[in-house]
Amino acid sequence: MKMNFEPLYVAYLVYFNRDRDYFECHEVLEELWLEQERDPRYKGLLQAAVGLFHFRNHNVRGAYKMFNSAIKQLEPYAEDELGIEMGVLVSEMRRYAKQLAAYDILPIAYRDLSIEIWDPRLQTAVDQASQDIRPNIPQRTKPERPRPKPGAMQTTGHS
């Protein structure tokens, strides 16, 4: 059975493993999650990145909540789902969440997680995409909306 990997998923893996750009991970995977009718696998992977983003930015409670939510989304799936070591990722997040639960008593240092790729076709796709995807330097920390042109009419979004 030949599996084609979604380009947004491949980009997510580049941003996650190569760049540690968890904000961009959220941006690209949210787009795929919506395209794929809110597939829980993509939601869980998205939340894994958001958890790391929160903890790196000293939001322990937000990180804890995201990791727990990601675990619930991902644990029903096969250990090798989507060409990655899903079971390893879930175990790492479970360990992180447990440590964050005790953070007030025993603080831990931030650490990145990596998503291990087992499927050689996915690894090839990620390697190829990483040649074309430029890192965001500096990394974004919030959505950036284009600024309106001077004199352009502003809308409030209300009808």
PDB file of C-alpha atoms in Angstrom:
ATOM      1  CA  MET A   1       0.000   0.000   0.000  1.00  0.00           C
ATOM      2  CA  LYS A   2       1.497   3.298  -1.121  1.00  0.00           C
ATOM      3  CA  MET A   3       1.015   6.188   1.253  1.00  0.00           C
ATOM      4  CA  ASN A   4       1.231   9.752   0.040  1.00  0.00           C
ATOM      5  CA  PHE A   5       2.039  12.245   2.719  1.00  0.00           C
ATOM      6  CA  GLU A   6       0.284  15.603   2.766  1.00  0.00           C
ATOM      7  CA  PRO A   7       2.715  18.479   2.047  1.00  0.00           C
ATOM      8  CA  LEU A   8       1.464  20.382   5.112  1.00  0.00           C
ATOM      9  CA  TYR A   9       2.190  17.347   7.293  1.00  0.00           C
ATOM     10  CA  VAL A  10       5.681  17.091   5.813  1.00  0.00           C
ATOM     11  CA  ALA A  11       6.219  20.824   6.457  1.00  0.00           C
ATOM     12  CA  TYR A  12       5.034  20.332  10.049  1.00  0.00           C
ATOM     13  CA  LEU A  13       7.721  17.681  10.564  1.00  0.00           C
ATOM     14  CA  VAL A  14      10.397  19.980   9.119  1.00  0.00           C
ATOM     15  CA  TYR A  15       9.368  22.814  11.441  1.00  0.00           C
ATOM     16  CA  PHE A  16       9.066  20.449  14.433  1.00  0.00           C
ATOM     17  CA  ASN A  17      12.297  18.463  14.101  1.00  0.00           C
ATOM     18  CA  ARG A  18      14.648  20.776  12.219  1.00  0.00           C
ATOM     19  CA  ASP A  19      13.607  24.259  13.295  1.00  0.00           C
ATOM     20  CA  ARG A  20      11.859  23.660  16.629  1.00  0.00           C
ATOM     21  CA  ASP A  21       9.422  26.300  15.339  1.00  0.00           C
ATOM     22  CA  TYR A  22       6.348  25.191  17.230  1.00  0.00           C
ATOM     23  CA  PHE A  23       4.317  28.274  16.315  1.00  0.00           C
ATOM     24  CA  GLU A  24       4.763  27.511  12.614  1.00  0.00           C
ATOM     25  CA  CYS A  25       3.933  23.849  13.318  1.00  0.00           C
ATOM     26  CA  HIS A  26       0.597  25.036  14.665  1.00  0.00           C
ATOM     27  CA  GLU A  27      -0.030  27.241  11.628  1.00  0.00           C
ATOM     28  CA  VAL A  28       0.618  24.563   8.981  1.00  0.00           C
ATOM     29  CA  LEU A  29      -1.042  21.683  10.801  1.00  0.00           C
ATOM     30  CA  GLU A  30      -4.137  23.673  11.698  1.00  0.00           C
ATOM     31  CA  GLU A  31      -4.673  24.247   7.982  1.00  0.00           C
ATOM     32  CA  LEU A  32      -4.374  20.502   7.299  1.00  0.00           C
ATOM     33  CA  TRP A  33      -6.554  19.623  10.305  1.00  0.00           C
ATOM     34  CA  LEU A  34      -9.331  21.809   8.921  1.00  0.00           C
ATOM     35  CA  GLU A  35      -8.889  20.409   5.384  1.00  0.00           C
ATOM     36  CA  GLN A  36      -9.076  16.859   6.769  1.00  0.00           C
ATOM     37  CA  GLU A  37     -12.362  17.413   8.601  1.00  0.00           C
ATOM     38  CA  ARG A  38     -10.710  17.909  11.984  1.00  0.00           C
ATOM     39  CA  ASP A  39      -8.824  14.604  11.982  1.00  0.00           C
ATOM     40  CA  PRO A  40      -7.903  13.888  15.645  1.00  0.00           C
ATOM     41  CA  ARG A  41      -4.420  12.705  14.662  1.00  0.00           C
ATOM     42  CA  TYR A  42      -3.558  16.117  13.288  1.00  0.00           C
ATOM     43  CA  LYS A  43      -5.185  17.844  16.232  1.00  0.00           C
ATOM     44  CA  GLY A  44      -3.035  15.825  18.641  1.00  0.00           C
ATOM     45  CA  LEU A  45       0.152  16.561  16.727  1.00  0.00           C
ATOM     46  CA  LEU A  46      -0.805  20.224  16.587  1.00  0.00           C
ATOM     47  CA  GLN A  47      -1.343  20.221  20.364  1.00  0.00           C
ATOM     48  CA  ALA A  48       2.043  18.569  20.933  1.00  0.00           C
ATOM     49  CA  ALA A  49       3.685  21.536  19.211  1.00  0.00           C
ATOM     50  CA  VAL A  50       1.528  24.031  21.123  1.00  0.00           C
ATOM     51  CA  GLY A  51       2.479  22.354  24.409  1.00  0.00           C
ATOM     52  CA  LEU A  52       6.164  22.809  23.625  1.00  0.00           C
ATOM     53  CA  PHE A  53       5.543  26.396  22.510  1.00  0.00           C
ATOM     54  CA  HIS A  54       3.795  27.166  25.806  1.00  0.00           C
ATOM     55  CA  PHE A  55       6.431  25.605  28.035  1.00  0.00           C
ATOM     56  CA  ARG A  56       9.291  27.240  26.128  1.00  0.00           C
ATOM     57  CA  ASN A  57       7.496  30.530  26.832  1.00  0.00           C
ATOM     58  CA  HIS A  58       7.125  29.726  30.562  1.00  0.00           C
ATOM     59  CA  ASN A  59       3.412  28.870  30.413  1.00  0.00           C
ATOM     60  CA  VAL A  60       3.547  25.668  32.459  1.00  0.00           C
ATOM     61  CA  ARG A  61      -0.226  25.352  32.900  1.00  0.00           C
ATOM     62  CA  GLY A  62      -0.877  25.822  29.167  1.00  0.00           C
ATOM     63  CA  ALA A  63       1.794  23.260  28.296  1.00  0.00           C
ATOM     64  CA  TYR A  64       0.357  20.740  30.754  1.00  0.00           C
ATOM     65  CA  LYS A  65      -3.152  21.136  29.335  1.00  0.00           C
ATOM     66  CA  MET A  66      -1.963  20.829  25.729  1.00  0.00           C
ATOM     67  CA  PHE A  67       0.112  17.718  26.390  1.00  0.00           C
ATOM     68  CA  ASN A  68      -2.779  16.003  28.164  1.00  0.00           C
ATOM     69  CA  SER A  69      -5.157  16.881  25.357  1.00  0.00           C
ATOM     70  CA  ALA A  70      -2.650  15.694  22.734  1.00  0.00           C
ATOM     71  CA  ILE A  71      -2.209  12.387  24.565  1.00  0.00           C
ATOM     72  CA  LYS A  72      -5.983  11.814  24.581  1.00  0.00           C
ATOM     73  CA  GLN A  73      -6.156  12.554  20.855  1.00  0.00           C
ATOM     74  CA  LEU A  74      -3.207  10.336  19.882  1.00  0.00           C
ATOM     75  CA  GLU A  75      -3.185   7.350  22.237  1.00  0.00           C
ATOM     76  CA  PRO A  76      -5.931   5.423  20.369  1.00  0.00           C
ATOM     77  CA  TYR A  77      -3.791   5.236  17.229  1.00  0.00           C
ATOM     78  CA  ALA A  78      -1.205   2.657  16.207  1.00  0.00           C
ATOM     79  CA  GLU A  79       2.323   2.989  17.554  1.00  0.00           C
ATOM     80  CA  ASP A  80       3.537   3.663  13.995  1.00  0.00           C
ATOM     81  CA  GLU A  81       0.702   5.888  12.739  1.00  0.00           C
ATOM     82  CA  LEU A  82       1.333   8.381   9.907  1.00  0.00           C
ATOM     83  CA  GLY A  83       4.862   7.112   9.261  1.00  0.00           C
ATOM     84  CA  ILE A  84       6.120   8.244  12.666  1.00  0.00           C
ATOM     85  CA  GLU A  85       6.774   6.608  16.018  1.00  0.00           C
ATOM     86  CA  MET A  86       3.453   7.801  17.444  1.00  0.00           C
ATOM     87  CA  GLY A  87       3.758   5.588  20.515  1.00  0.00           C
ATOM     88  CA  VAL A  88       7.151   7.061  21.377  1.00  0.00           C
ATOM     89  CA  LEU A  89       5.802  10.599  21.027  1.00  0.00           C
ATOM     90  CA  VAL A  90       2.798   9.821  23.242  1.00  0.00           C
ATOM     91  CA  SER A  91       5.106   8.281  25.880  1.00  0.00           C
ATOM     92  CA  GLU A  92       7.388  11.333  25.820  1.00  0.00           C
ATOM     93  CA  MET A  93       4.432  13.694  26.204  1.00  0.00           C
ATOM     94  CA  ARG A  94       3.029  11.581  29.044  1.00  0.00           C
ATOM     95  CA  ARG A  95       6.377  11.849  30.851  1.00  0.00           C
ATOM     96  CA  TYR A  96       6.529  15.612  30.188  1.00  0.00           C
ATOM     97  CA  ALA A  97       2.945  16.108  31.484  1.00  0.00           C
ATOM     98  CA  LYS A  98       3.720  14.130  34.644  1.00  0.00           C
ATOM     99  CA  GLN A  99       6.758  16.325  35.305  1.00  0.00           C
ATOM    100  CA  LEU A 100       4.778  19.501  34.604  1.00  0.00           C
ATOM    101  CA  ALA A 101       2.076  18.379  37.055  1.00  0.00           C
ATOM    102  CA  ALA A 102       4.734  18.509  39.802  1.00  0.00           C
ATOM    103  CA  TYR A 103       6.443  21.639  38.455  1.00  0.00           C
ATOM    104  CA  ASP A 104       5.702  23.796  41.534  1.00  0.00           C
ATOM    105  CA  ILE A 105       7.443  21.262  43.773  1.00  0.00           C
ATOM    106  CA  LEU A 106      10.146  20.080  41.371  1.00  0.00           C
ATOM    107  CA  PRO A 107      10.705  22.467  38.429  1.00  0.00           C
ATOM    108  CA  ILE A 108      12.186  20.990  35.271  1.00  0.00           C
ATOM    109  CA  ALA A 109      14.118  22.617  32.459  1.00  0.00           C
ATOM    110  CA  TYR A 110      12.513  23.026  29.067  1.00  0.00           C
ATOM    111  CA  ARG A 111      13.523  20.391  26.522  1.00  0.00           C
ATOM    112  CA  ASP A 112      12.547  19.879  22.906  1.00  0.00           C
ATOM    113  CA  LEU A 113      10.945  16.681  21.723  1.00  0.00           C
ATOM    114  CA  SER A 114      11.645  15.031  18.384  1.00  0.00           C
ATOM    115  CA  ILE A 115       9.243  13.067  16.247  1.00  0.00           C
ATOM    116  CA  GLU A 116      10.937   9.891  15.081  1.00  0.00           C
ATOM    117  CA  ILE A 117      10.159   8.996  11.470  1.00  0.00           C
ATOM    118  CA  TRP A 118      10.133   5.276  10.678  1.00  0.00           C
ATOM    119  CA  ASP A 119       8.799   5.347   7.094  1.00  0.00           C
ATOM    120  CA  PRO A 120      11.674   5.864   4.622  1.00  0.00           C
ATOM    121  CA  ARG A 121       9.304   7.492   2.106  1.00  0.00           C
ATOM    122  CA  LEU A 122       8.254  10.045   4.695  1.00  0.00           C
ATOM    123  CA  GLN A 123      11.891  10.655   5.660  1.00  0.00           C
ATOM    124  CA  THR A 124      12.719  11.258   1.981  1.00  0.00           C
ATOM    125  CA  ALA A 125       9.780  13.685   1.670  1.00  0.00           C
ATOM    126  CA  VAL A 126      10.920  15.546   4.809  1.00  0.00           C
ATOM    127  CA  ASP A 127      14.527  15.687   3.586  1.00  0.00           C
ATOM    128  CA  GLN A 128      13.422  17.066   0.219  1.00  0.00           C
ATOM    129  CA  ALA A 129      11.033  19.595   1.757  1.00  0.00           C
ATOM    130  CA  SER A 130      13.690  20.807   4.181  1.00  0.00           C
ATOM    131  CA  GLN A 131      15.723  21.985   1.192  1.00  0.00           C
ATOM    132  CA  ASP A 132      12.855  24.231   0.076  1.00  0.00           C
ATOM    133  CA  ILE A 133      11.427  25.362   3.431  1.00  0.00           C
ATOM    134  CA  ARG A 134      13.344  28.285   4.832  1.00  0.00           C
ATOM    135  CA  PRO A 135      13.501  28.670   8.612  1.00  0.00           C
ATOM    136  CA  ASN A 136      11.632  31.608  10.090  1.00  0.00           C
ATOM    137  CA  ILE A 137      14.293  33.842  11.600  1.00  0.00           C
ATOM    138  CA  PRO A 138      13.264  35.167  13.981  1.00  0.00           C
ATOM    139  CA  GLN A 139      10.500  32.725  14.774  1.00  0.00           C
ATOM    140  CA  ARG A 140       7.044  34.223  15.063  1.00  0.00           C
ATOM    141  CA  THR A 141       5.305  34.201  18.418  1.00  0.00           C
ATOM    142  CA  LYS A 142       1.843  35.282  17.282  1.00  0.00           C
ATOM    143  CA  PRO A 143      -0.137  35.495  14.053  1.00  0.00           C
ATOM    144  CA  GLU A 144       0.958  38.260  11.776  1.00  0.00           C
ATOM    145  CA  ARG A 145      -1.759  39.866   9.752  1.00  0.00           C
ATOM    146  CA  PRO A 146      -0.956  42.085   6.802  1.00  0.00           C
ATOM    147  CA  ARG A 147      -1.261  45.746   7.685  1.00  0.00           C
ATOM    148  CA  PRO A 148      -3.908  47.691   5.805  1.00  0.00           C
ATOM    149  CA  LYS A 149      -2.647  50.127   3.198  1.00  0.00           C
ATOM    150  CA  PRO A 150      -2.699  53.756   4.316  1.00  0.00           C
ATOM    151  CA  GLY A 151      -6.103  55.270   3.594  1.00  0.00           C
ATOM    152  CA  ALA A 152      -7.724  51.855   3.126  1.00  0.00           C
ATOM    153  CA  MET A 153     -11.089  51.437   4.764  1.00  0.00           C
ATOM    154  CA  GLN A 154     -10.893  49.319   7.907  1.00  0.00           C
ATOM    155  CA  THR A 155     -13.538  46.725   8.641  1.00  0.00           C
ATOM    156  CA  THR A 156     -14.463  45.523  12.080  1.00  0.00           C
ATOM    157  CA  GLY A 157     -15.677  42.090  11.049  1.00  0.00           C
ATOM    158  CA  HIS A 158     -19.193  42.830  12.277  1.00  0.00           C
ATOM    159  CA  SER A 159     -22.125  42.644   9.888  1.00  0.00           C
TER     160      SER A 159
END
